[in-house]
PDB file of C-alpha atoms in Angstrom:
ATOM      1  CA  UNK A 276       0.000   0.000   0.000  1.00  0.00           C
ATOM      2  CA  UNK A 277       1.186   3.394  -1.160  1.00  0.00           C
ATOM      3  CA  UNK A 278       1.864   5.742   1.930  1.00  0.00           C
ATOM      4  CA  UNK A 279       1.555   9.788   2.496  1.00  0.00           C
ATOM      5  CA  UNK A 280       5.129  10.198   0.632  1.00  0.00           C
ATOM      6  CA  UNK A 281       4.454   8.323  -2.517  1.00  0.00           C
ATOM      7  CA  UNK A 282       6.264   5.352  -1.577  1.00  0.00           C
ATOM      8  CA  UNK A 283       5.071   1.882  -2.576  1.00  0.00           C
ATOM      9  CA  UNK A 284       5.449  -1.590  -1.959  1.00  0.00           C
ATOM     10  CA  UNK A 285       6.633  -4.530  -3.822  1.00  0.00           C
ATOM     11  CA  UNK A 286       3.514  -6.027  -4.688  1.00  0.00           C
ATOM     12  CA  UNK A 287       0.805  -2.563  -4.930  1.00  0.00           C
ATOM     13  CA  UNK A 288      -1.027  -1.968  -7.884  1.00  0.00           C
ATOM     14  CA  UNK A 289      -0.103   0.902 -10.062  1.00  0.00           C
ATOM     15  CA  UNK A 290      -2.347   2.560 -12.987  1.00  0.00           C
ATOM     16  CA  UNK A 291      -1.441   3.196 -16.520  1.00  0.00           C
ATOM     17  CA  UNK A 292      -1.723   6.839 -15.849  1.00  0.00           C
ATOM     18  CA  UNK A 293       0.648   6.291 -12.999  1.00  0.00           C
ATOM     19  CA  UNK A 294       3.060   4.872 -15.530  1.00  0.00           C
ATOM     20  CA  UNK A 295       2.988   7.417 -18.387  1.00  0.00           C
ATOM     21  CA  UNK A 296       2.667  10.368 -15.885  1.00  0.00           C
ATOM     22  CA  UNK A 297       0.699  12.520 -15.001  1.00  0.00           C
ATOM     23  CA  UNK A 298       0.684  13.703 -19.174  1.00  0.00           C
ATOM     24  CA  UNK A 299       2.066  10.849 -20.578  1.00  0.00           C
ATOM     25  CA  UNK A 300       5.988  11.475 -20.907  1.00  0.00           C
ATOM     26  CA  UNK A 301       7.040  12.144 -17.323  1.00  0.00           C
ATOM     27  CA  UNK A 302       7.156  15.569 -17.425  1.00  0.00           C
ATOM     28  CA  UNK A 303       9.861  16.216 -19.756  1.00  0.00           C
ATOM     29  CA  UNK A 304       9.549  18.526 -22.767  1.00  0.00           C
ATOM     30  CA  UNK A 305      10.810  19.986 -25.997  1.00  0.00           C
ATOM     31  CA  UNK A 306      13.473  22.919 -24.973  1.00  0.00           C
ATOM     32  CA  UNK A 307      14.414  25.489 -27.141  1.00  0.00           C
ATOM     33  CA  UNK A 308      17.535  25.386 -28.636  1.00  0.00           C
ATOM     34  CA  UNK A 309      20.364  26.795 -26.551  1.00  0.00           C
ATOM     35  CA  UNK A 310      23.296  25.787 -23.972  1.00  0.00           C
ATOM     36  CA  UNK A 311      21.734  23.987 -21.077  1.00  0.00           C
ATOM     37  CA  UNK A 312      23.554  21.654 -18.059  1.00  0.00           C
ATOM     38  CA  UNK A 313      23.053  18.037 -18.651  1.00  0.00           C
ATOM     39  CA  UNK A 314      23.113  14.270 -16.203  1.00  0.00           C
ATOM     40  CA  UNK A 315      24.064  11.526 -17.508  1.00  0.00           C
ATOM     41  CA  UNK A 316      21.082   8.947 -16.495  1.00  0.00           C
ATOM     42  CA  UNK A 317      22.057   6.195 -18.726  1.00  0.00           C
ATOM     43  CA  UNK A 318      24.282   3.846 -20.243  1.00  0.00           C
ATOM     44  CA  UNK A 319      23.855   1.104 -22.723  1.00  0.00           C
ATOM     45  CA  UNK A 320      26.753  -1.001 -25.056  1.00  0.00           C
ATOM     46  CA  UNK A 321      25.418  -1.934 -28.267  1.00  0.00           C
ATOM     47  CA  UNK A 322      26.086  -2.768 -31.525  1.00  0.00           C
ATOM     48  CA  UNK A 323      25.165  -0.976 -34.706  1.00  0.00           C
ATOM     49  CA  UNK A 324      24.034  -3.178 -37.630  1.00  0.00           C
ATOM     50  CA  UNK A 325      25.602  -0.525 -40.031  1.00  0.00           C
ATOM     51  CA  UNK A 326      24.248   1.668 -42.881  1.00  0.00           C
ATOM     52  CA  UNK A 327      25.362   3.335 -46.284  1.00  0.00           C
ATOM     53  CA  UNK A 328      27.041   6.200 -44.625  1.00  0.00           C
ATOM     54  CA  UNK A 329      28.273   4.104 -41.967  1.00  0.00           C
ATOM     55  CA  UNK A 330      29.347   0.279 -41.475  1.00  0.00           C
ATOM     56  CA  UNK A 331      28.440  -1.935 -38.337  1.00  0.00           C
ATOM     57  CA  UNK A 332      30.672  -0.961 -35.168  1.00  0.00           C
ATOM     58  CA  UNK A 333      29.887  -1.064 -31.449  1.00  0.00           C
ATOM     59  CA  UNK A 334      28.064   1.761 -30.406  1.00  0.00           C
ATOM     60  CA  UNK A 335      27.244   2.733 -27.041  1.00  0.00           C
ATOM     61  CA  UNK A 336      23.689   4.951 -25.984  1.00  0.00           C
ATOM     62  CA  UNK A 337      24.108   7.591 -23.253  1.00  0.00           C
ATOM     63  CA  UNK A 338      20.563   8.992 -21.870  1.00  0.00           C
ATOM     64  CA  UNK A 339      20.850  12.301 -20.418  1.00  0.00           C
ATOM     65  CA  UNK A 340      18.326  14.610 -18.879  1.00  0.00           C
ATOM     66  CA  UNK A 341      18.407  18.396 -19.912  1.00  0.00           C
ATOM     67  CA  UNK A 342      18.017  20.475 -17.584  1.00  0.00           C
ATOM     68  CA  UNK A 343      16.360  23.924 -19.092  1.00  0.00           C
ATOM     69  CA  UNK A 344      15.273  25.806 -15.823  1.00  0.00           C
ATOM     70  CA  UNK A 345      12.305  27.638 -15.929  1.00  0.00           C
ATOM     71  CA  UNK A 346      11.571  25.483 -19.718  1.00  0.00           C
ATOM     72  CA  UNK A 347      11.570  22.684 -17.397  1.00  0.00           C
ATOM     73  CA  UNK A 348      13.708  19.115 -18.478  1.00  0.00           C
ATOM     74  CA  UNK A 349      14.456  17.310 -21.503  1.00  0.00           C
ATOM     75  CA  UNK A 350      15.593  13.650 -21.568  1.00  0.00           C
ATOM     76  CA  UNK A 351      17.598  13.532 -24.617  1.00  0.00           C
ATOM     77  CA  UNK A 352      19.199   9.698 -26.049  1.00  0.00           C
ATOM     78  CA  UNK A 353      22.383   9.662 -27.931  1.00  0.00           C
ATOM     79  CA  UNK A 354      24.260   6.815 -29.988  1.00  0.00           C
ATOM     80  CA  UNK A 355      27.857   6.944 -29.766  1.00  0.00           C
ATOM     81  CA  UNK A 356      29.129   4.950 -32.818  1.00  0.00           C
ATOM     82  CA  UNK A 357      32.462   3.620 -32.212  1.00  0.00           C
ATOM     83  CA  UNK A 358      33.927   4.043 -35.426  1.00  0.00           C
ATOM     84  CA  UNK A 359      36.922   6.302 -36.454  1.00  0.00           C
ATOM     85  CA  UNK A 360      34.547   8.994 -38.154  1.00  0.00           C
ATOM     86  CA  UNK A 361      32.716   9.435 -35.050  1.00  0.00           C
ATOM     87  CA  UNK A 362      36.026   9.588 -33.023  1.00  0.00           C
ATOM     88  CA  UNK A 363      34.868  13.620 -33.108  1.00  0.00           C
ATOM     89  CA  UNK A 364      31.703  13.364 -30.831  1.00  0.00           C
ATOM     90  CA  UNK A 365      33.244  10.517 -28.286  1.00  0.00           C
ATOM     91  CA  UNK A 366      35.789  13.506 -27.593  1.00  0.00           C
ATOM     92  CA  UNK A 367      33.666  16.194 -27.774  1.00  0.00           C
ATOM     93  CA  UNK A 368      31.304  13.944 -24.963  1.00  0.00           C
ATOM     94  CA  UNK A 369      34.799  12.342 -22.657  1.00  0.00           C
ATOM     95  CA  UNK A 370      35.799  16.291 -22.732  1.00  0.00           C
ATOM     96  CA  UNK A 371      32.331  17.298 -21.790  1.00  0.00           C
ATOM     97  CA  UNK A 372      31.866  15.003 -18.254  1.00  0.00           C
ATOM     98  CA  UNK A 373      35.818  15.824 -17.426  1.00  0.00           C
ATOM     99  CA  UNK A 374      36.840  12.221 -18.403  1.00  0.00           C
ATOM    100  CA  UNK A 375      39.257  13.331 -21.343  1.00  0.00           C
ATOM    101  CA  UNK A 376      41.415  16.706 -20.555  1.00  0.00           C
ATOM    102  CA  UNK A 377      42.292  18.874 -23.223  1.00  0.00           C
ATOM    103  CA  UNK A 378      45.518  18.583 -25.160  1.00  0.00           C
ATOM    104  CA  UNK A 379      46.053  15.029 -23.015  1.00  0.00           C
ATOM    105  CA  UNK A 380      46.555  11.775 -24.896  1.00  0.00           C
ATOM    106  CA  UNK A 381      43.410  10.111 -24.118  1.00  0.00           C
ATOM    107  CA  UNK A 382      44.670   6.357 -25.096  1.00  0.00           C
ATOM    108  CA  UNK A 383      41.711   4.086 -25.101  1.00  0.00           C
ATOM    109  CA  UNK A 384      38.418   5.275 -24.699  1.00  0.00           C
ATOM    110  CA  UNK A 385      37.173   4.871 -20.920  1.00  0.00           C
ATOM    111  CA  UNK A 386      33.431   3.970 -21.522  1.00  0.00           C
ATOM    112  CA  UNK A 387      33.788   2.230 -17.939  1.00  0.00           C
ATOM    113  CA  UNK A 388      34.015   5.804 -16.388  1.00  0.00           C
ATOM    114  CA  UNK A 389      30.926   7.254 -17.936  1.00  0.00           C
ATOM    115  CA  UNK A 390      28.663   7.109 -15.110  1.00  0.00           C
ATOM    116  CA  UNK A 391      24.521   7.626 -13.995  1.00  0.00           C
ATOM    117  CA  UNK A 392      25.250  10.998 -12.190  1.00  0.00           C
ATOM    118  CA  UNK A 393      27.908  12.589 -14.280  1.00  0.00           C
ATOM    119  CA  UNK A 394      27.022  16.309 -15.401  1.00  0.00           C
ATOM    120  CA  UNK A 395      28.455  18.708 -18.337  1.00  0.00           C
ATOM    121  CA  UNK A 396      27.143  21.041 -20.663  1.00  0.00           C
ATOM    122  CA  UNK A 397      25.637  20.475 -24.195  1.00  0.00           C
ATOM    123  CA  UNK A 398      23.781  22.543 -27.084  1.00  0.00           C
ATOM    124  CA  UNK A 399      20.539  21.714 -27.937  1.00  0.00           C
ATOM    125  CA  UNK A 400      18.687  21.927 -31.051  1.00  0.00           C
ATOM    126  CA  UNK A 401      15.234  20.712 -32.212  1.00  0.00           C
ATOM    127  CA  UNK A 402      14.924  17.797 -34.180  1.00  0.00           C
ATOM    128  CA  UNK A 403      12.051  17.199 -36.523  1.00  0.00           C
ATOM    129  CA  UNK A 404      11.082  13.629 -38.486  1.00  0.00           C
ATOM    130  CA  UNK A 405       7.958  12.769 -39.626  1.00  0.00           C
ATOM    131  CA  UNK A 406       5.868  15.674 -38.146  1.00  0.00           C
ATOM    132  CA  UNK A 407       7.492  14.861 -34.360  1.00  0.00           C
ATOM    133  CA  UNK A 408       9.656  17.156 -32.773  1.00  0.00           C
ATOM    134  CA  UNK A 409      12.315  16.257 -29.843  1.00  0.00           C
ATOM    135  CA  UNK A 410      15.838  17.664 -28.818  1.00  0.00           C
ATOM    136  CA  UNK A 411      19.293  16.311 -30.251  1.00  0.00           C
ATOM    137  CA  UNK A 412      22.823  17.575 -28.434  1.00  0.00           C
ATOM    138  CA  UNK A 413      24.683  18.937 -31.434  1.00  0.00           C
ATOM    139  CA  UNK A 414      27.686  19.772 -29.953  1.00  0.00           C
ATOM    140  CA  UNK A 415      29.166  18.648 -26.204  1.00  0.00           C
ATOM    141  CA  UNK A 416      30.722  21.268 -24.362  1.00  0.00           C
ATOM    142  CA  UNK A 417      33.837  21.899 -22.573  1.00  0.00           C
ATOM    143  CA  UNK A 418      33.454  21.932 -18.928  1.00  0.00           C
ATOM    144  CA  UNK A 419      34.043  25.728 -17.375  1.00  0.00           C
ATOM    145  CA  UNK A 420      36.297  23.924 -14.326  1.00  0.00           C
ATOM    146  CA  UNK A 421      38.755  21.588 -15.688  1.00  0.00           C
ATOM    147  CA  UNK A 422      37.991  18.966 -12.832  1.00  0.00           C
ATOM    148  CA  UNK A 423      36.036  15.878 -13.498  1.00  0.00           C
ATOM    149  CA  UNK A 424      32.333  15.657 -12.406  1.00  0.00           C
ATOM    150  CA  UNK A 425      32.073  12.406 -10.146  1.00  0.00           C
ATOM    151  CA  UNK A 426      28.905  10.052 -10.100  1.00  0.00           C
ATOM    152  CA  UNK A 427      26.486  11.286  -7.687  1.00  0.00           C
ATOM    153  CA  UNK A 428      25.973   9.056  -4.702  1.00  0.00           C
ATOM    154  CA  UNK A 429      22.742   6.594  -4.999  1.00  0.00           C
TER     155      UNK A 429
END
């Protein structure tokens, strides 16, 4: 049974409303373009079947949740393809959370430090396909201390 602070136990029944949110995509919306602070929430290893502009490689998907003030938050899913013409936007990202430091050697690329908790800075744009708009990051940006951002405690 669900008490005063929201908590729940393990076997209490939930609604679907309950699981969309309260309007259906837990509160997160469609920021305007523009610099905003970032989380990393997620982190997945993959592998990408390949394309015509691009052959089959690992990839790995890094959810992060855009935080636009007063807009409110954007969760935002990105596929790192681990392929030398992508080598670009791994930087850009390891540079971004204070993994990489600039000018340094980075060496192999340290997925095992990306973290749920890390924070940096990205720009935003609006993506449109098929009549549905959501947010991309189109560039990662440097960090304004250069100090690494640990994981948040859990």
């Amino acid at each position: 049974m669900a008490n005063a602070n929201g908590a729940i136990g393990w076997d209490d029944e939930v609604s679907l409303s309950e699981l969309e949110g309260e309007n259906g995509n837990d509160d997160f919306v469609i920021l305007p373009e523009g610099r905003y602070p970032f989380t990393v929430n997620k982190v997945e290893r993959g592998t990408w079947k390949g394309s015509e502009k691009l052959s089959a490689c690992n990839m790995v998907k890094v959810g992060i949740i855009v935080d636009g003030g007063e807009h409110g938050r954007s969760y935002i899913t990105t596929r790192f393809f681990m392929h030398r013409k992508m080598i670009f936007k791994i930087n850009q990202f390891m540079l971004s959370i204070g993994i990489y430091k600039k000018g340094e050697e980075p060496g192999t690329i340290p997925w095992s430090k990306v973290a749920k908790g890390q924070t940096g800075e990205c720009h935003v744009s609006i993506h449109e396909y098929k009549g549905e708009k959501s947010n991309e990051v189109d560039k990662w940006l440097m960090p304004k201390e250069d100090t690494p951002t640990p994981p948040s405690e859990y």
